[in-house]
Amino acid sequence: MARVAFIGLGNMGGGMAANLARKGHDVRAFDLDAGALDKAKAASCLPAANAAEAVDGAEAIVTMLPAGAHVESVYADAVFDRAPAAILIDCSTIDVATARRVAEAAAAKGLTAVDAPVSGGIAAAQAGTLTFMVGGQQEAFARAQPFLAAMGKAVIHAGASGAGQAAKMANNMLLGATMIATCEAFRLAERLGLDLQTFYDISSVSSGQSWSMTSYCPVPGVGPETPADRDYQGGFAAALMLKDLRLAMQAAGDVGAATPLGRHAAELYEAFVAGGQGATDFSGIIRTL
Ligand code: NAD
């Protein structure tokens, strides 16, 4: 078992660090928030006074931070010159350009870094059932894989540096667009006089089927239990969907990809969040249709 530094113990990182400790790793944890540190301590991690202290002597350094700027500053301030032998594993959802820049900066210091964003929410982080999509060289992937496997159910090598974030952007743009399309389809079926359970029974085994329909149905009482059955609380907050759609649009702009539906999904979530629904599950957008 290894010494692992874990920086960023929020909604996601708290559960992930706990799983690394549960698997027997010696986890040195740091977060700016004292409450998050206390929770990590209760989950058998050793709280550090600052990021640099967590990093000293670590074989792997996992970060789970809000955005690219946080990752760049933590790496520059506390990681790059203190961890000559560690594999750097950033699990945050950040923009592709920053992920590549960070990997290059790490390589210039003789370090190995991967971007390893996750699919799955807070419950999956706690249960250790996340999916990781990993960008980096094969050798870097091989070094990161055992640590990621301790926190997830699937660890997939997506390609070179930034490819993990690229996969995450493309996947979540698809998710945002299919969720809105699924909501629209239910509303149309309803207006046309169909019973919603009957429409689900048909569409869930027809060509309109998608994960948004059969695993995350936005209609209460239809399909498996989802946030729709809990008044759209819990689940995947609309603000986070908007964050991912903005990152996808930024990446699409950088490479000149045409994403008209992704752009429109971003606009609709923008309005939803601006209307005070940022904490509502993203399937709650059905209420605006
Ligand atoms: P969060 O805000 O709950 O946690 C982020 C943590 O980072 C906070 O505890 C904060 O105090 C800490 N932090 C910020 N700057 C720091 C610094 N310089 N040093 C140490 N700690 C610092 O966010 P979250 O929901 O855990 O999400 C983390 C990442 O995972 C984000 O990039 C998010 O987009 C991504 N993600 C979240 C979900 C989800 O369902 N919440 C799902 C998939 C991916």
Coordinates of C-alpha atoms and ligand atoms in Angstrom, one line a residue:
M1 CA 0.0 0.0 0.0
A2 CA 1.2 3.5 -0.8
R3 CA 1.3 6.9 0.7
V4 CA -1.2 9.1 -1.2
A5 CA -1.8 12.8 -0.9
F6 CA -5.4 13.8 -1.5
I7 CA -6.2 17.5 -2.0
G8 CA -9.8 18.7 -2.3
L9 CA -12.1 16.8 0.1
G10 CA -15.5 18.3 -1.0
N11 CA -18.6 16.4 -2.0
M12 CA -16.7 14.1 -4.3
G13 CA -13.2 14.1 -2.9
G14 CA -14.3 13.3 0.6
G15 CA -15.8 9.9 -0.4
M16 CA -12.9 9.2 -2.8
A17 CA -10.2 9.8 -0.1
A18 CA -12.2 7.6 2.3
N19 CA -12.2 4.8 -0.2
L20 CA -8.4 5.0 -0.7
A21 CA -7.9 4.8 3.1
R22 CA -10.4 1.9 3.3
K23 CA -8.3 0.0 0.7
G24 CA -5.3 0.4 3.0
H25 CA -3.5 3.4 1.6
D26 CA -1.9 5.9 3.9
V27 CA -3.9 9.0 2.9
R28 CA -2.5 12.4 3.8
A29 CA -5.5 14.8 3.2
F30 CA -5.8 18.5 2.8
D31 CA -8.7 20.9 2.1
L32 CA -9.0 24.7 2.8
D33 CA -12.2 23.8 4.6
A34 CA -11.7 22.6 8.2
G35 CA -15.0 20.7 8.2
A36 CA -14.0 18.7 5.2
L37 CA -10.7 17.9 7.0
D38 CA -12.6 16.7 10.0
K39 CA -14.6 14.3 7.9
A40 CA -11.5 13.0 6.2
K41 CA -10.0 12.3 9.6
A42 CA -13.1 10.4 10.7
A43 CA -12.7 8.3 7.5
S44 CA -9.1 7.3 8.6
C45 CA -7.2 9.8 6.5
L46 CA -4.4 11.8 8.2
P47 CA -5.2 15.5 8.0
A48 CA -2.3 17.8 6.8
A49 CA -1.8 21.4 7.8
N50 CA -1.4 22.5 4.2
A51 CA -1.1 21.0 0.7
A52 CA 2.7 20.9 0.8
E53 CA 2.7 18.8 4.0
A54 CA 0.2 16.4 2.4
V55 CA 2.4 16.0 -0.7
D56 CA 5.7 15.4 1.1
G57 CA 6.8 11.8 0.5
A58 CA 3.7 10.9 -1.5
E59 CA 3.8 8.2 -4.2
A60 CA 0.6 9.5 -5.7
I61 CA -1.1 12.9 -5.5
V62 CA -4.8 13.0 -6.2
T63 CA -6.6 16.4 -6.7
M64 CA -10.4 16.9 -6.7
L65 CA -10.8 20.6 -7.0
P66 CA -13.5 23.0 -8.4
A67 CA -11.8 24.2 -11.6
G68 CA -8.6 24.5 -13.7
A69 CA -7.3 27.6 -11.9
H70 CA -7.3 25.7 -8.5
V71 CA -5.4 22.7 -10.0
E72 CA -2.8 25.0 -11.6
S73 CA -2.2 26.9 -8.4
V74 CA -2.1 23.8 -6.1
Y75 CA 0.4 22.2 -8.5
A76 CA 2.6 25.3 -8.8
D77 CA 2.5 26.1 -5.0
A78 CA 2.7 22.7 -3.4
V79 CA 3.3 19.8 -5.9
F80 CA 5.8 20.5 -8.6
D81 CA 9.0 21.0 -6.5
R82 CA 8.1 18.7 -3.7
A83 CA 7.1 15.4 -5.2
P84 CA 9.9 14.1 -7.4
A85 CA 8.7 10.5 -7.5
A86 CA 4.9 10.9 -7.4
I87 CA 2.3 10.2 -10.1
L88 CA 0.0 13.3 -10.3
I89 CA -3.7 12.3 -10.8
D90 CA -6.1 15.2 -11.3
C91 CA -9.7 13.9 -11.0
S92 CA -11.3 17.4 -11.2
T93 CA -13.4 18.4 -14.2
I94 CA -11.4 21.1 -15.9
D95 CA -10.9 22.6 -19.3
V96 CA -9.0 20.5 -21.9
A97 CA -6.4 23.3 -22.5
T98 CA -5.5 23.6 -18.8
A99 CA -5.3 19.8 -18.5
R100 CA -2.8 19.7 -21.3
R101 CA -0.8 22.7 -20.0
V102 CA -0.6 21.1 -16.5
A103 CA 0.7 17.8 -18.0
E104 CA 3.3 19.7 -20.0
A105 CA 4.4 21.7 -17.0
A106 CA 4.7 18.4 -15.0
A107 CA 6.7 16.8 -17.7
A108 CA 9.1 19.8 -17.8
K109 CA 9.8 19.1 -14.1
G110 CA 10.4 15.4 -14.9
L111 CA 7.0 14.4 -13.4
T112 CA 4.2 12.2 -14.7
A113 CA 0.6 13.5 -14.7
V114 CA -2.7 12.2 -15.9
D115 CA -6.1 13.9 -16.2
A116 CA -8.7 11.5 -14.8
P117 CA -12.1 13.1 -14.5
V118 CA -15.0 11.0 -13.3
S119 CA -18.5 10.1 -14.3
G120 CA -20.8 9.4 -11.4
G121 CA -21.9 11.7 -8.6
I122 CA -21.5 12.0 -4.9
A123 CA -23.2 8.6 -4.2
A124 CA -20.8 6.8 -6.6
A125 CA -17.8 8.7 -5.0
Q126 CA -18.8 7.3 -1.6
A127 CA -19.6 3.8 -2.9
G128 CA -16.3 3.6 -4.9
T129 CA -18.2 3.0 -8.1
L130 CA -17.0 6.0 -10.2
T131 CA -15.9 5.7 -13.9
F132 CA -12.6 7.3 -14.6
M133 CA -11.6 8.5 -18.1
V134 CA -7.9 9.0 -18.2
G135 CA -5.6 11.1 -20.4
G136 CA -1.8 10.5 -20.5
Q137 CA 0.9 8.3 -21.8
Q138 CA 0.4 4.5 -21.4
E139 CA 3.1 4.4 -18.7
A140 CA 1.4 7.2 -16.8
F141 CA -2.0 5.4 -17.1
A142 CA -0.4 2.2 -15.8
R143 CA 0.9 4.0 -12.7
A144 CA -2.4 5.8 -12.0
Q145 CA -4.7 2.8 -12.6
P146 CA -4.3 1.0 -9.3
F147 CA -5.2 4.2 -7.3
L148 CA -8.2 4.9 -9.5
A149 CA -9.4 1.3 -9.3
A150 CA -9.5 1.7 -5.6
M151 CA -12.1 4.5 -6.1
G152 CA -14.1 3.3 -9.0
K153 CA -15.7 0.5 -11.0
A154 CA -14.1 1.4 -14.4
V155 CA -10.8 3.0 -15.3
I156 CA -10.5 3.7 -19.1
H157 CA -7.5 5.0 -20.9
A158 CA -8.9 7.7 -23.2
G159 CA -5.7 8.7 -25.0
A160 CA -3.0 11.4 -24.6
S161 CA -3.0 14.2 -22.0
G162 CA -6.3 16.0 -22.0
A163 CA -8.2 13.1 -23.6
G164 CA -9.9 12.3 -20.3
Q165 CA -11.3 15.8 -20.1
A166 CA -12.2 15.7 -23.8
A167 CA -14.2 12.4 -23.2
K168 CA -15.9 14.0 -20.2
M169 CA -16.9 17.1 -22.1
A170 CA -18.3 15.2 -25.1
N171 CA -20.1 12.7 -22.8
N172 CA -21.7 15.4 -20.7
M173 CA -22.7 17.5 -23.7
L174 CA -24.5 14.5 -25.0
L175 CA -26.1 13.9 -21.6
G176 CA -27.3 17.6 -21.3
A177 CA -28.8 17.5 -24.8
T178 CA -30.4 14.1 -24.4
M179 CA -31.9 15.1 -21.1
I180 CA -33.6 18.2 -22.6
A181 CA -34.7 16.1 -25.6
T182 CA -36.2 13.5 -23.3
C183 CA -38.0 16.1 -21.2
E184 CA -39.4 17.6 -24.5
A185 CA -40.6 14.2 -25.7
F186 CA -42.5 13.6 -22.4
R187 CA -44.1 17.0 -22.6
L188 CA -45.1 16.5 -26.3
A189 CA -46.5 13.0 -25.5
E190 CA -48.5 14.5 -22.6
R191 CA -49.9 17.3 -24.8
L192 CA -50.9 14.7 -27.4
G193 CA -52.9 12.9 -24.7
L194 CA -50.6 10.0 -24.0
D195 CA -50.3 8.4 -20.6
L196 CA -46.7 9.1 -19.5
Q197 CA -46.1 5.6 -18.2
T198 CA -47.3 4.2 -21.5
F199 CA -45.0 6.6 -23.4
Y200 CA -42.1 5.4 -21.2
D201 CA -43.0 1.8 -21.8
I202 CA -42.9 2.4 -25.6
S203 CA -39.9 4.8 -25.9
S204 CA -37.7 2.9 -23.4
V205 CA -37.7 -0.1 -25.8
S206 CA -37.8 2.0 -29.0
S207 CA -35.3 4.1 -30.9
G208 CA -35.8 7.1 -28.6
Q209 CA -34.3 5.2 -25.7
S210 CA -31.4 6.7 -23.8
W211 CA -29.8 6.8 -20.4
S212 CA -31.7 9.9 -19.6
M213 CA -34.9 8.0 -20.3
T214 CA -34.3 4.6 -18.8
S215 CA -31.9 5.3 -15.9
Y216 CA -32.7 8.9 -15.0
C217 CA -36.3 9.5 -16.1
P218 CA -37.2 13.1 -15.5
V219 CA -40.9 12.3 -14.8
P220 CA -41.9 11.5 -11.2
G221 CA -43.3 8.0 -10.7
V222 CA -42.2 6.7 -14.1
G223 CA -39.2 4.4 -14.6
P224 CA -36.7 3.6 -11.9
E225 CA -36.4 5.8 -8.8
T226 CA -34.6 9.0 -9.8
P227 CA -34.3 12.6 -8.4
A228 CA -37.6 13.3 -10.1
D229 CA -39.2 11.2 -7.4
R230 CA -37.5 13.4 -4.7
D231 CA -38.7 16.8 -6.1
Y232 CA -35.5 17.0 -8.1
Q233 CA -33.3 17.2 -5.1
G234 CA -29.9 15.3 -4.8
G235 CA -28.5 13.9 -8.0
F236 CA -26.5 16.0 -10.4
A237 CA -26.9 19.7 -9.8
A238 CA -27.9 21.9 -12.8
A239 CA -25.0 24.3 -11.9
L240 CA -22.6 21.4 -12.5
M241 CA -24.2 20.5 -15.8
L242 CA -23.9 24.1 -16.8
K243 CA -20.2 24.1 -15.8
D244 CA -19.6 21.0 -18.0
L245 CA -21.6 22.4 -20.9
R246 CA -19.6 25.7 -20.8
L247 CA -16.3 23.6 -20.8
A248 CA -17.6 21.7 -23.7
M249 CA -18.5 24.9 -25.6
Q250 CA -15.0 26.3 -24.8
A251 CA -13.4 23.1 -26.1
A252 CA -15.6 23.1 -29.2
G253 CA -14.7 26.7 -29.9
D254 CA -11.0 25.9 -29.5
V255 CA -11.1 23.2 -32.2
G256 CA -13.8 24.6 -34.4
A257 CA -16.3 21.8 -33.8
A258 CA -19.9 22.4 -34.7
T259 CA -22.1 21.8 -31.7
P260 CA -25.5 23.6 -32.2
L261 CA -27.4 21.3 -29.9
G262 CA -24.7 21.5 -27.2
R263 CA -24.8 25.3 -27.5
H264 CA -28.6 25.4 -27.2
A265 CA -28.5 23.0 -24.2
A266 CA -25.9 25.3 -22.6
E267 CA -28.2 28.3 -23.1
L268 CA -31.2 26.5 -21.6
Y269 CA -29.2 25.4 -18.5
E270 CA -27.8 28.9 -18.3
A271 CA -31.4 30.3 -18.0
F272 CA -32.4 27.5 -15.6
V273 CA -29.5 28.2 -13.3
A274 CA -30.0 32.0 -13.6
G275 CA -33.6 31.4 -12.5
G276 CA -32.4 30.2 -9.1
Q277 CA -32.3 26.4 -9.9
G278 CA -28.6 25.8 -9.7
A279 CA -28.9 23.3 -6.9
T280 CA -31.8 21.5 -8.5
D281 CA -31.1 18.2 -10.2
F282 CA -30.5 18.8 -13.9
S283 CA -33.5 16.7 -14.9
G284 CA -35.7 19.4 -13.2
I285 CA -35.3 21.4 -16.3
I286 CA -38.5 19.6 -17.4
R287 CA -40.4 22.0 -15.2
T288 CA -39.5 24.9 -17.6
L289 CA -40.8 23.2 -20.7
Ligands
NAD1 P1 -16.8 20.8 -3.9 O1 -16.9 22.3 -4.1 O2 -17.8 20.1 -3.0 O3 -15.3 20.4 -3.4 C1 -14.2 21.1 -3.8 C2 -13.2 21.2 -2.6 O4 -12.0 21.7 -3.0 C3 -13.8 22.1 -1.5 O5 -13.9 21.3 -0.3 C4 -12.8 23.2 -1.4 O6 -12.7 23.7 -0.1 C5 -11.6 22.5 -1.9 N1 -10.5 23.5 -2.4 C6 -10.7 24.5 -3.2 N2 -9.5 25.1 -3.5 C7 -8.6 24.4 -2.7 C8 -7.2 24.5 -2.5 N3 -6.5 25.5 -3.1 N4 -6.6 23.6 -1.7 C9 -7.3 22.7 -1.0 N5 -8.6 22.5 -1.2 C10 -9.2 23.4 -2.0 O7 -16.9 20.2 -5.4 P2 -17.2 18.6 -5.8 O8 -18.7 18.5 -6.0 O9 -16.5 17.7 -4.9 O10 -16.5 18.6 -7.2 C11 -15.1 18.5 -7.4 C12 -14.8 18.3 -8.9 O11 -15.5 17.1 -9.3 C13 -15.3 19.5 -9.7 O12 -14.3 19.7 -10.7 C14 -16.6 18.9 -10.3 O13 -16.9 19.5 -11.6 C15 -16.3 17.5 -10.4 N6 -17.5 16.6 -10.4 C16 -18.5 16.7 -9.5 C17 -19.5 15.9 -9.5 C18 -20.7 16.0 -8.5 O14 -21.7 15.3 -8.7 N7 -20.5 16.8 -7.4 C19 -19.6 14.8 -10.5 C20 -18.6 14.7 -11.4 C21 -17.5 15.5 -11.3

